[in-house]
CSV table of C-alpha atoms and ligand atoms in Angstrom, one decimal:
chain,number,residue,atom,x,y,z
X,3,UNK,CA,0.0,0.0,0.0
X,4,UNK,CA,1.1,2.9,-1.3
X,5,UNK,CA,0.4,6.9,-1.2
X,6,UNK,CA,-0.3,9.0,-3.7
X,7,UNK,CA,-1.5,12.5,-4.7
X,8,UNK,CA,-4.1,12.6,-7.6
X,9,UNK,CA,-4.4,16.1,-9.1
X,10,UNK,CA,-7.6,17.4,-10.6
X,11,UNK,CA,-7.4,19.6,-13.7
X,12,UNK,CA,-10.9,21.6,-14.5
X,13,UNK,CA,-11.8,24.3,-17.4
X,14,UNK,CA,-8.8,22.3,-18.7
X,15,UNK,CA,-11.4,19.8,-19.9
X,16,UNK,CA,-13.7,22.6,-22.0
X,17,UNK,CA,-10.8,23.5,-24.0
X,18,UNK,CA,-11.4,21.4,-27.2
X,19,UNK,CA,-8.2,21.4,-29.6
X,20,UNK,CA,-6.0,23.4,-27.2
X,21,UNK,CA,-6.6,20.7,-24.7
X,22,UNK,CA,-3.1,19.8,-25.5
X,23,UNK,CA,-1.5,22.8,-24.9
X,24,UNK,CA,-3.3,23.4,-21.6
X,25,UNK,CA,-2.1,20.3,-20.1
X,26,UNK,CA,1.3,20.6,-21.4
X,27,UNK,CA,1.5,24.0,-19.5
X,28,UNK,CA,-0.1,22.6,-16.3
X,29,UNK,CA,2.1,19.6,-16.3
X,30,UNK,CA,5.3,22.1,-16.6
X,31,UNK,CA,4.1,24.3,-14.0
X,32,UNK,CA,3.5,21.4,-11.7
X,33,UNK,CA,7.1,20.1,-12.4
X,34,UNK,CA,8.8,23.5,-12.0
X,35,UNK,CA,7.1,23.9,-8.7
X,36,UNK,CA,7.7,20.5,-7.1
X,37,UNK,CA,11.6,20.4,-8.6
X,38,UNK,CA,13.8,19.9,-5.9
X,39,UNK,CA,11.3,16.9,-3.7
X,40,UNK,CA,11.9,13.8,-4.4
X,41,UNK,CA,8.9,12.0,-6.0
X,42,UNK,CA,7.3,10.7,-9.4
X,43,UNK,CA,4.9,12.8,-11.5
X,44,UNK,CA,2.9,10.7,-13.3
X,45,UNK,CA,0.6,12.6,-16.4
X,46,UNK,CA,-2.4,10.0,-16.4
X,47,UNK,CA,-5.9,10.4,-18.2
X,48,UNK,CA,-7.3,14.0,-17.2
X,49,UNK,CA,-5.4,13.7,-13.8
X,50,UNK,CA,-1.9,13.5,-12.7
X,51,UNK,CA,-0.6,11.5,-10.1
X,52,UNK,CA,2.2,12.2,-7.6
X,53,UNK,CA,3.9,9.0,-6.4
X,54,UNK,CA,7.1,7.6,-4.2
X,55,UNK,CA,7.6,10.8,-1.8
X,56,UNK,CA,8.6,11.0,2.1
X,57,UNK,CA,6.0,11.1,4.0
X,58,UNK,CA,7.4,14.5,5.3
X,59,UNK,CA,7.4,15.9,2.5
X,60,UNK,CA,2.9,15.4,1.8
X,61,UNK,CA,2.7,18.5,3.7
X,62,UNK,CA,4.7,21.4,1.4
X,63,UNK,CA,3.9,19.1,-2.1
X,64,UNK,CA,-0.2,20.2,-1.0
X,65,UNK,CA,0.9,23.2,-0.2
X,66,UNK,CA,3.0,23.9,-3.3
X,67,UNK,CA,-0.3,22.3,-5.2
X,68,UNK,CA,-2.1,25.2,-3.8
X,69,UNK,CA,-0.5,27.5,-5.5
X,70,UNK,CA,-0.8,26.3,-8.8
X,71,UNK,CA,-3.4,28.0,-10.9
X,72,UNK,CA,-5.3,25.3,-13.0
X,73,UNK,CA,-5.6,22.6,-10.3
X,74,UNK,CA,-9.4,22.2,-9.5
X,75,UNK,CA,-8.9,19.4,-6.5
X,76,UNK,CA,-6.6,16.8,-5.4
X,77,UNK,CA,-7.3,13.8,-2.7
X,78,UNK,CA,-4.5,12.1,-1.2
X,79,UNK,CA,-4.9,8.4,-2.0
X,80,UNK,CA,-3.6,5.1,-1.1
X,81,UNK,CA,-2.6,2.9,-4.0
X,82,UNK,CA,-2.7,-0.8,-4.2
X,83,UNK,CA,-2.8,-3.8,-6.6
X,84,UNK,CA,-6.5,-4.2,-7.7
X,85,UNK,CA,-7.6,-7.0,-5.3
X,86,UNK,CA,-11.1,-6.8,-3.5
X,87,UNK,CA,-9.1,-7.7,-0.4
X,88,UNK,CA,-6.1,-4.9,-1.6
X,89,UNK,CA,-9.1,-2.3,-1.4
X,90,UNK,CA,-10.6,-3.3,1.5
X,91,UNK,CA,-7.3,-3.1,3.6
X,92,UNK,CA,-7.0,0.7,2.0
X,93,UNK,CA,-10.2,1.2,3.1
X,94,UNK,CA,-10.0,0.4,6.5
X,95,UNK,CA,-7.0,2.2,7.1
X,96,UNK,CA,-8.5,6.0,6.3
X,97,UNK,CA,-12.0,4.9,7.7
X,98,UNK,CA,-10.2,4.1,11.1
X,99,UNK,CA,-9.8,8.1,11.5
X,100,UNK,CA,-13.3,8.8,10.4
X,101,UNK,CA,-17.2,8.7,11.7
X,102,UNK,CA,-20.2,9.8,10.7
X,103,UNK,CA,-22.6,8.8,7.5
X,104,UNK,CA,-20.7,7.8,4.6
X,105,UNK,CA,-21.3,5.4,1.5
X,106,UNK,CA,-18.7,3.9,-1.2
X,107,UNK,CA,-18.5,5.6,-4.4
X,108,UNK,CA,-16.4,2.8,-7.4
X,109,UNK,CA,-15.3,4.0,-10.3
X,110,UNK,CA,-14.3,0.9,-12.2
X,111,UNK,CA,-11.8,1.6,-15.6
X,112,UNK,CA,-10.8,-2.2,-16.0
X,113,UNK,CA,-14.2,-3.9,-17.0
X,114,UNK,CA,-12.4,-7.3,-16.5
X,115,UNK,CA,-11.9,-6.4,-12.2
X,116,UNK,CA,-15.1,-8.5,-10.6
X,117,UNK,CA,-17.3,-7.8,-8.5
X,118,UNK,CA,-18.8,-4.8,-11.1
X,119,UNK,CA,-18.9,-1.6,-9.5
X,120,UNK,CA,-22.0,-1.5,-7.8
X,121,UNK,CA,-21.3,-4.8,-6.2
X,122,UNK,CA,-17.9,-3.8,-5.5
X,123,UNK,CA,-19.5,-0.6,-3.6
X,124,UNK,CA,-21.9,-2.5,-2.0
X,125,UNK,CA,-19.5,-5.7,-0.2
X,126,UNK,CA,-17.0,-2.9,0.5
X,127,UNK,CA,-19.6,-0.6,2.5
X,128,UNK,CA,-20.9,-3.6,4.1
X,129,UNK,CA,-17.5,-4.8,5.6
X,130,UNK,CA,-16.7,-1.4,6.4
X,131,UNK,CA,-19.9,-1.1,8.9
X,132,UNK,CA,-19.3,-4.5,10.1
X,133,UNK,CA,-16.0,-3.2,11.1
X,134,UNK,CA,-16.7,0.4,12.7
X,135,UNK,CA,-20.6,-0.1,12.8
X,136,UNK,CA,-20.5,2.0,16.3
X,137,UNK,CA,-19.1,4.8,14.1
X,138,UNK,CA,-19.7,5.1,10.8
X,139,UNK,CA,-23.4,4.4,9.2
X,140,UNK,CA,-24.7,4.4,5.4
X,141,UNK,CA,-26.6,7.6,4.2
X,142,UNK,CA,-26.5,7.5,0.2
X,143,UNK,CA,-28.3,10.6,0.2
X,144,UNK,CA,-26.1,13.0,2.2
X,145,UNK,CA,-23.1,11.5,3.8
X,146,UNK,CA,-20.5,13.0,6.1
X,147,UNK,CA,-17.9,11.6,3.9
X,148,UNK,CA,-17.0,9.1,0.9
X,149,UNK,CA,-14.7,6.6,0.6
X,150,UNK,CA,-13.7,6.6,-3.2
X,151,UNK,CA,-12.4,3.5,-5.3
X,152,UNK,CA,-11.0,4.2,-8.7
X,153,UNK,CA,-10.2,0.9,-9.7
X,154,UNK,CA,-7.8,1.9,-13.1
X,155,UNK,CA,-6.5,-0.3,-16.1
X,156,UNK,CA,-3.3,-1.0,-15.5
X,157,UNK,CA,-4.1,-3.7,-12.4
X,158,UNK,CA,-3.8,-0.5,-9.7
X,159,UNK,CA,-6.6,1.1,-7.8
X,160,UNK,CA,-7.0,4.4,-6.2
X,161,UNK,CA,-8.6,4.5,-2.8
X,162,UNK,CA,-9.5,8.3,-1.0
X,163,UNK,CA,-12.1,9.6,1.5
X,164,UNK,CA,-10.9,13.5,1.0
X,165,UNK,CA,-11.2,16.1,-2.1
X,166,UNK,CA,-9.5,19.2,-1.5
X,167,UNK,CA,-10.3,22.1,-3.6
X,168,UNK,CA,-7.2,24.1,-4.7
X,169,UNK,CA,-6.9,27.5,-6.4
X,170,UNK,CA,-8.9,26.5,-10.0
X,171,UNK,CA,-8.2,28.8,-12.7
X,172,UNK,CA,-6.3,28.8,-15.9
X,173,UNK,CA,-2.4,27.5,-15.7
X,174,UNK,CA,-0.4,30.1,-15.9
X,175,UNK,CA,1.0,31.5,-18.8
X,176,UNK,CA,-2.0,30.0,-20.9
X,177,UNK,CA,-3.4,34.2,-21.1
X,178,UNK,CA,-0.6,35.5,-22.3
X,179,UNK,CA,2.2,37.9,-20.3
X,180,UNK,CA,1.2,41.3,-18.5
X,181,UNK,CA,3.0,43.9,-16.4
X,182,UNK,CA,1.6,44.6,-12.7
X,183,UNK,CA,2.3,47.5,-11.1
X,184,UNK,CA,3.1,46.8,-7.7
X,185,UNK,CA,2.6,49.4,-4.8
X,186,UNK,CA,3.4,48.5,-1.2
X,187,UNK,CA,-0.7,49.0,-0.7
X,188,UNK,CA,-3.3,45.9,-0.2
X,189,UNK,CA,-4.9,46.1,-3.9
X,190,UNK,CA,-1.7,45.7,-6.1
X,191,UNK,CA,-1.2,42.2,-5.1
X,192,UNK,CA,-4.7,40.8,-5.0
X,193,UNK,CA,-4.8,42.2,-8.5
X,194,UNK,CA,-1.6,40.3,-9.3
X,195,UNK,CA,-2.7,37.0,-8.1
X,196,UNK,CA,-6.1,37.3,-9.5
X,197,UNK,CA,-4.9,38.1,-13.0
X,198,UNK,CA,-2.6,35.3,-12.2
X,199,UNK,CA,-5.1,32.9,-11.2
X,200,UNK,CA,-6.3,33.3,-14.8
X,201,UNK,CA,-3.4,32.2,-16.5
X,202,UNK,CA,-1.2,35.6,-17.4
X,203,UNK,CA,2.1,35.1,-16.9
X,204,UNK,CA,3.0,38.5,-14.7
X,205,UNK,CA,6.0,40.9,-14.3
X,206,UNK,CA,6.1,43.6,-11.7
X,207,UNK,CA,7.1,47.1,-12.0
X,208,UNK,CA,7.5,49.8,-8.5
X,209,UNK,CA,8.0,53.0,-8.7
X,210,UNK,CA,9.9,54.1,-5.4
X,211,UNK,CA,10.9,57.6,-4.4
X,212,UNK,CA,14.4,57.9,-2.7
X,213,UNK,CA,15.0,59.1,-0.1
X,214,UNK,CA,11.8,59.8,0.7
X,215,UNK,CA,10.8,56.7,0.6
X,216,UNK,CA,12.9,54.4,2.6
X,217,UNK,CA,14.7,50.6,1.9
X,218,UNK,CA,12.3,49.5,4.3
X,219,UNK,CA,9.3,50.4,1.7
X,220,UNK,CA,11.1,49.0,-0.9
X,221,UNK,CA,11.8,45.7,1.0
X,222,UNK,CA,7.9,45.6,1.4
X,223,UNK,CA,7.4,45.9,-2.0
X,224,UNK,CA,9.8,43.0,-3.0
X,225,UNK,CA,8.3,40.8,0.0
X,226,UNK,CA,5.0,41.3,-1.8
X,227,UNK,CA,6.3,40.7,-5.0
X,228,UNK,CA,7.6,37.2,-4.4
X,229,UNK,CA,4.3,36.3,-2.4
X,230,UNK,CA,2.6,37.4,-5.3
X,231,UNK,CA,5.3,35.2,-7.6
X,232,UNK,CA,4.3,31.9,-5.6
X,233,UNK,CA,1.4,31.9,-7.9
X,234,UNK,CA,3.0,32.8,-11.0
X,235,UNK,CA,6.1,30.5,-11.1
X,236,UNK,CA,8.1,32.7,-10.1
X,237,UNK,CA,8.7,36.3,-11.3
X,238,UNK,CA,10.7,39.5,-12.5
X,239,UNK,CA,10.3,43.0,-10.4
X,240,UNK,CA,11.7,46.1,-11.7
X,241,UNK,CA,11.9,48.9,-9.2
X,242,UNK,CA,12.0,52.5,-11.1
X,243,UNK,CA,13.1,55.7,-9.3
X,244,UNK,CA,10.2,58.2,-9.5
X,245,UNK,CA,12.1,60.9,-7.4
X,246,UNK,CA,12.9,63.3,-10.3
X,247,UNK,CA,9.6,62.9,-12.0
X,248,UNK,CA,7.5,64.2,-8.5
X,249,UNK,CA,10.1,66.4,-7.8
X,250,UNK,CA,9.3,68.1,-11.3
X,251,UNK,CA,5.8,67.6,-11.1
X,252,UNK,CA,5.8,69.5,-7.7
X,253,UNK,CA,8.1,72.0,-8.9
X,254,UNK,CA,6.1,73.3,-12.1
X,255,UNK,CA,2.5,71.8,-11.7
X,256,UNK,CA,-0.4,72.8,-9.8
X,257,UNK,CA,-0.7,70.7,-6.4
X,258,UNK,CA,-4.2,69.7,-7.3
X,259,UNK,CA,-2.8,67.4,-10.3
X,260,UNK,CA,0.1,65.8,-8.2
X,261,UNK,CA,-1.1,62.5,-8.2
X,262,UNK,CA,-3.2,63.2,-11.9
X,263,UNK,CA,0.3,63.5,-13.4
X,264,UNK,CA,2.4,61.1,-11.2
X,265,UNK,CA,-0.3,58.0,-12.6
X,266,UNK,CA,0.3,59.2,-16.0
X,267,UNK,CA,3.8,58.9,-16.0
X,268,UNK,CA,3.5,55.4,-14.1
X,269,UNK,CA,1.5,54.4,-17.2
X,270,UNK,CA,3.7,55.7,-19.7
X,271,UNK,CA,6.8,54.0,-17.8
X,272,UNK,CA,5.0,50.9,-18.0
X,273,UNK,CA,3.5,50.4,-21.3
X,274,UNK,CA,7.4,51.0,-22.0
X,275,UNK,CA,8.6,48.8,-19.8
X,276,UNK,CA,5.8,46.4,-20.8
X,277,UNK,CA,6.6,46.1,-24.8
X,278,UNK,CA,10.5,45.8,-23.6
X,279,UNK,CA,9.9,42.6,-22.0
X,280,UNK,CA,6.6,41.7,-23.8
X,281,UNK,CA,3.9,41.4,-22.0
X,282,UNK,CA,0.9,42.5,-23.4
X,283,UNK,CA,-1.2,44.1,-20.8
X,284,UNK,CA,-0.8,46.5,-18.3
X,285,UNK,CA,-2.3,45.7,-14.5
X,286,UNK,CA,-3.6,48.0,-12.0
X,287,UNK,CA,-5.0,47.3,-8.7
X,288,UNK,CA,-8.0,50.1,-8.6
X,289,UNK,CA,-11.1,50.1,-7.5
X,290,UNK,CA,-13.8,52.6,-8.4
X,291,UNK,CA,-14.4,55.1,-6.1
X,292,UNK,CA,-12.2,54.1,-3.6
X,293,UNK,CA,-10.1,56.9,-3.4
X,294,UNK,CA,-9.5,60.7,-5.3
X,295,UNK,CA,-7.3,59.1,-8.3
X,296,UNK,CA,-9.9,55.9,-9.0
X,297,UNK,CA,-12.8,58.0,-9.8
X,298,UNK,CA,-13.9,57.2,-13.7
X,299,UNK,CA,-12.6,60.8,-14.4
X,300,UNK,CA,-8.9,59.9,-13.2
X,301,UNK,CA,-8.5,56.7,-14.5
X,302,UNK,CA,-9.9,58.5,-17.8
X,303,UNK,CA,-6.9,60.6,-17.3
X,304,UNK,CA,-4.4,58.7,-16.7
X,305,UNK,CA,-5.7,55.8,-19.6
X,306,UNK,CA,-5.3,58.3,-22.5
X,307,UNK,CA,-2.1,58.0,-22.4
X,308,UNK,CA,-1.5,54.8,-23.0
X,309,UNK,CA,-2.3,52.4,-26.1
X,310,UNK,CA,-2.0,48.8,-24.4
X,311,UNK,CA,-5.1,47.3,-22.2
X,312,UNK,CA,-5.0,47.9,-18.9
X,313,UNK,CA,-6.8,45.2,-16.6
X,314,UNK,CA,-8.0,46.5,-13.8
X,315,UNK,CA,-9.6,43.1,-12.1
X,316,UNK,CA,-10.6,44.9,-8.6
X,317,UNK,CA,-12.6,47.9,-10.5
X,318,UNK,CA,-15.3,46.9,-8.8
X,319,UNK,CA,-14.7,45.2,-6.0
X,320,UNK,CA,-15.5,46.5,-2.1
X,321,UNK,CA,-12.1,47.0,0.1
X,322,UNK,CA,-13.9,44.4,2.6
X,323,UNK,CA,-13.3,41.7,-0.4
X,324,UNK,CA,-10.1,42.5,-1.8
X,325,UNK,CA,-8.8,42.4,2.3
X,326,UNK,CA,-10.5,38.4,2.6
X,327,UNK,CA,-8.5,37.9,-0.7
X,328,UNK,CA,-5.2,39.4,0.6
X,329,UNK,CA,-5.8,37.3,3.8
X,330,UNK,CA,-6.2,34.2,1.6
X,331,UNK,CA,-3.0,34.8,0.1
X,332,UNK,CA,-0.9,35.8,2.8
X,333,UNK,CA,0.4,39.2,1.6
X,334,UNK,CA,-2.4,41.2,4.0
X,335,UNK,CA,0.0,41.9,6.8
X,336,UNK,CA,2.6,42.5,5.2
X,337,UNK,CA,0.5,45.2,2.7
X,338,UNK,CA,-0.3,47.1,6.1
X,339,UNK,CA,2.9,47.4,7.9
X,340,UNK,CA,3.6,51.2,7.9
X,341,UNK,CA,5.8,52.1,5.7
X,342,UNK,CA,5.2,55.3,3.2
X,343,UNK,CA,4.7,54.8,-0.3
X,344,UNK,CA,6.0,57.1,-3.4
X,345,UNK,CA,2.3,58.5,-3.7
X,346,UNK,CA,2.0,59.3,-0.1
X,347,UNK,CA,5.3,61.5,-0.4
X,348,UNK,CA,3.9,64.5,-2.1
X,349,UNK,CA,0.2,64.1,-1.3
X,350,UNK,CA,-1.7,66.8,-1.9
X,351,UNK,CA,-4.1,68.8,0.5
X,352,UNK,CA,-7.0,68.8,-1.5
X,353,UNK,CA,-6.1,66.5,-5.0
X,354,UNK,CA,-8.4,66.8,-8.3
X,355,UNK,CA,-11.2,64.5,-7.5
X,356,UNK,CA,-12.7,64.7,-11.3
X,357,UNK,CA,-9.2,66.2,-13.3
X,358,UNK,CA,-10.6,67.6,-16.4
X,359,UNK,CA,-8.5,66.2,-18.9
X,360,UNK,CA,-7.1,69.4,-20.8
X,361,UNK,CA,-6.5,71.4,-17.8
X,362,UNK,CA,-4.3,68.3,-17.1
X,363,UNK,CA,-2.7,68.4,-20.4
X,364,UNK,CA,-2.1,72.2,-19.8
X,365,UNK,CA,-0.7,71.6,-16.7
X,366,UNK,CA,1.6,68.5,-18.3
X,367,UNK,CA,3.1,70.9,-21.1
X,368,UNK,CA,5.2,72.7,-18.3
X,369,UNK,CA,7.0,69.5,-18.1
X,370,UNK,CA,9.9,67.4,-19.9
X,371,UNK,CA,7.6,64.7,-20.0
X,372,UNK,CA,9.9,62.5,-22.9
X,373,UNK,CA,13.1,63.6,-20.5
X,374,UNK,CA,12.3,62.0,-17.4
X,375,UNK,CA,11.0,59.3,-18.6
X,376,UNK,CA,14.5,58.5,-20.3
X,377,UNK,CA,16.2,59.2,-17.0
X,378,UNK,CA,13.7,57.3,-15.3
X,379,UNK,CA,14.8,54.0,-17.8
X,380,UNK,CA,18.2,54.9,-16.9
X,381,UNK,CA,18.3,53.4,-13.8
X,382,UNK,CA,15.6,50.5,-13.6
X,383,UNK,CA,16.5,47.6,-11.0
X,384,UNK,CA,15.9,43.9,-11.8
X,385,UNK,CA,15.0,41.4,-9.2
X,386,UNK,CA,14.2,37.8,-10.4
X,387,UNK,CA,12.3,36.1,-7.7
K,420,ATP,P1,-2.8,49.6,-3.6
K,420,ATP,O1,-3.4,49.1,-2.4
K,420,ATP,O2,-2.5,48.6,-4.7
K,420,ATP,O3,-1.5,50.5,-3.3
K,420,ATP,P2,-4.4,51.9,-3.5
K,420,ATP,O4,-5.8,51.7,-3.0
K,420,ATP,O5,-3.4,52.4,-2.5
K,420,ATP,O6,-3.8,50.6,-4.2
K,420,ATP,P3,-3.5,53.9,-5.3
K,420,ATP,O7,-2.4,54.3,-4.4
K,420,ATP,O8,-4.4,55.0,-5.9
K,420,ATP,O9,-4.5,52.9,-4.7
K,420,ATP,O10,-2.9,53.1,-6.5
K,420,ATP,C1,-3.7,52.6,-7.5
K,420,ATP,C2,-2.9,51.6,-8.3
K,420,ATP,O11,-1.8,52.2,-8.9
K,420,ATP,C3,-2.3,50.5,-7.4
K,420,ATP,O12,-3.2,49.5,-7.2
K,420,ATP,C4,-1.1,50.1,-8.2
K,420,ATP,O13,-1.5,49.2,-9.2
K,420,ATP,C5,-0.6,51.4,-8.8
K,420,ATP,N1,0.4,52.0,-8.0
K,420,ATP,C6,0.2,52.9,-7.0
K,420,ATP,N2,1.4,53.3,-6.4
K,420,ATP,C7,2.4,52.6,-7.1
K,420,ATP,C8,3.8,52.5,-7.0
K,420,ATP,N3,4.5,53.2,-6.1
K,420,ATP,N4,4.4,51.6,-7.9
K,420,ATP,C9,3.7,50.9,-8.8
K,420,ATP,N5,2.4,51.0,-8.9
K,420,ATP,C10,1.7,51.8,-8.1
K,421,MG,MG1,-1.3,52.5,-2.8
């Protein structure tokens, strides 16, 4: 008797002709993740199978599963040669730790394995009560649990009482490549992982202000970054110096269009940044409404000025939502530890609510605008996470 991990694919299934190249992505993703623990990965029909690892390992291979956009569920199963008698063992060892109402769910692949399946659910179910009868108890309708029995064609059957539902999704990089602008706030990341979650492959950009903002910001900002790279197979951050570009801004520009004009720069340094590396798609963790710069008259503002599509997958999302998400993934606490951020640096008293767009422009024309954004590409860090 042996254990194993069998790993549920989902929209995977709905794909038609690219079926092939979902699964091939999936399987790679799965590979990259778990390189480094010892154990077999096994690509069977619609499923894969994880076989031969320590024990003290199970523990970090789930977790790692989790993580993995494209994985609907996975059970942790015992394997053994297809014997009634084989199954029965397995079965009794996981219903040992269980009570409640259950019944016997067989799936039977190899036609030629007697009993059929119904028999085979039946005898099994009836053993099981003989055995833990002052437990245990058969409701077909609604049980507390299931003990499963894939019996498969190659003379080995599956037998599991637990499906665990993992992340779901798309695998990642099915949706093409985007660029996710990163701040050290709550939204930025959620966005990330959601966008993520859907299959985009991401890279990050941050725009940090020093010395007013501090390493301890920026060390934030790169925490964040690789939590948000656990669900994107790892991933690239590129940290751009915004200093000069508020410093202008404040110099020349009316205070109301501070953060008007800061956004629109942080879109045109992205969509540059963006068909450097190629992704396609620009990412943004705004909400409507949620504060001055996300009204529709804002984003308006700072959109013009790009070409490329910028997703914005929290636009309409409440901040109560986005925070259960951040909690999910583990970036929450880390998103509220004080630390100032390049927007809070110069914030205005009382910033443009609705900018109208040419008083913007007017204000704009006082600046360099093609300047600092070369000196801003001058000195772009790269972190690969
Ligand atoms: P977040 O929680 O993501 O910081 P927020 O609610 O604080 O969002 P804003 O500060 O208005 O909202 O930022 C809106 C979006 O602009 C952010 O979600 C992020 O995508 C981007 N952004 C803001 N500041 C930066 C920064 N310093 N570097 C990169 N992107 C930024
Ligand atoms: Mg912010």
């Amino acid at each position: 008797m042996e254990n194993a991990i069998i790993i549920r694919y989902c929209e995977i299934h709905l794909k038609g002709k690219n079926r092939g190249f979902f699964e091939k992505l999936l399987k790679e993703n799965i590979k990259r993740s778990l390189k480094g623990i010892k154990c077999d990965f096994i690509p069977m029909h619609s499923r894969y199978l994880i076989e031969n690892f320590d024990d003290s390992d199970y523990d970090l291979i789930v977790e790692k599963l989790h993580k993995i956009a494209g994985i609907h569920t996975i059970s942790k199963a015992l394997v053994v040669d297809s014997t009634f008698e084989n199954i029965f063992e397995a079965a009794k060892t996981l219903v040992a730790e269980k009570e409640g109402t259950f019944k016997v769910i067989t799936n039977r692949a190899d036609k030629t394995f007697s009993p059929n399946s119904m028999e085979t659910s039946r005898l099994l179910g009836g053993k099981l009560l003989e055995l833990f009868g002052k437990k245990i108890s058969v409701d077909v309708n609604e049980p507390s649990f299931c003990v499963y029995v894939d019996i498969r064609e190659d003379g080995k059957s599956f037998v599991y009482t637990d499906v665990e539902h993992c992340l779901s999704g798309m695998p990642v990089g099915s949706a093409g490549k985007g660029l996710l602008l990163i701040s050290g706030g709550i939204d930025s990341p959620v966005a990330g992982y959601m966008t993520a979650k859907r299959g985009m492959k991401l890279d990050c950009i941050h725009f940090h202000s020093f010395p007013y903002t501090g390493e301890a910001a920026k060390e934030k900002v790169i925490e964040l970054t690789k939590k948000v790279g656990e669900y994107n197979g790892g991933i690239n951050l590129y940290v751009v110096s915004f200093t000069h570009i508020q410093e202008a801004i404040h110099k020349h520009c009316p205070e109301e269009f501070m953060i008007t004009l800061m956004r629109r720069f942080m879109m045109r340094i992205a969509e540059r940044l963006a068909i450097q590396q190629g992704d396609q798609a620009i990412i943004t963790g705004e909400s409507l409404g949620q504060v001055a710069s996300q009204t529709i008259e804002s984003i308006t503002s700072s959109n013009s000025v790009v070409t490329m599509p910028v997703l914005r997958p929290l636009i309409a999302f409440d901040k109560i939502d986005i925070i259960e998400i951040a909690r999910k993934i583990d970036t929450y606490e880390t998103s509220i530890l004080p630390y100032e951020d390049c927007c809070t640096v110069f914030l205005p008293k009382f910033p443009a609510i609705k900018p109208n767009l040419e008083r913007v422009k007017k204000a704009e024309s006082k600046l360099d605008v093609e300047g600092l954004i070369e000196e801003a590409f001058k000195n772009v860090e790269k972190y690969v996470f």
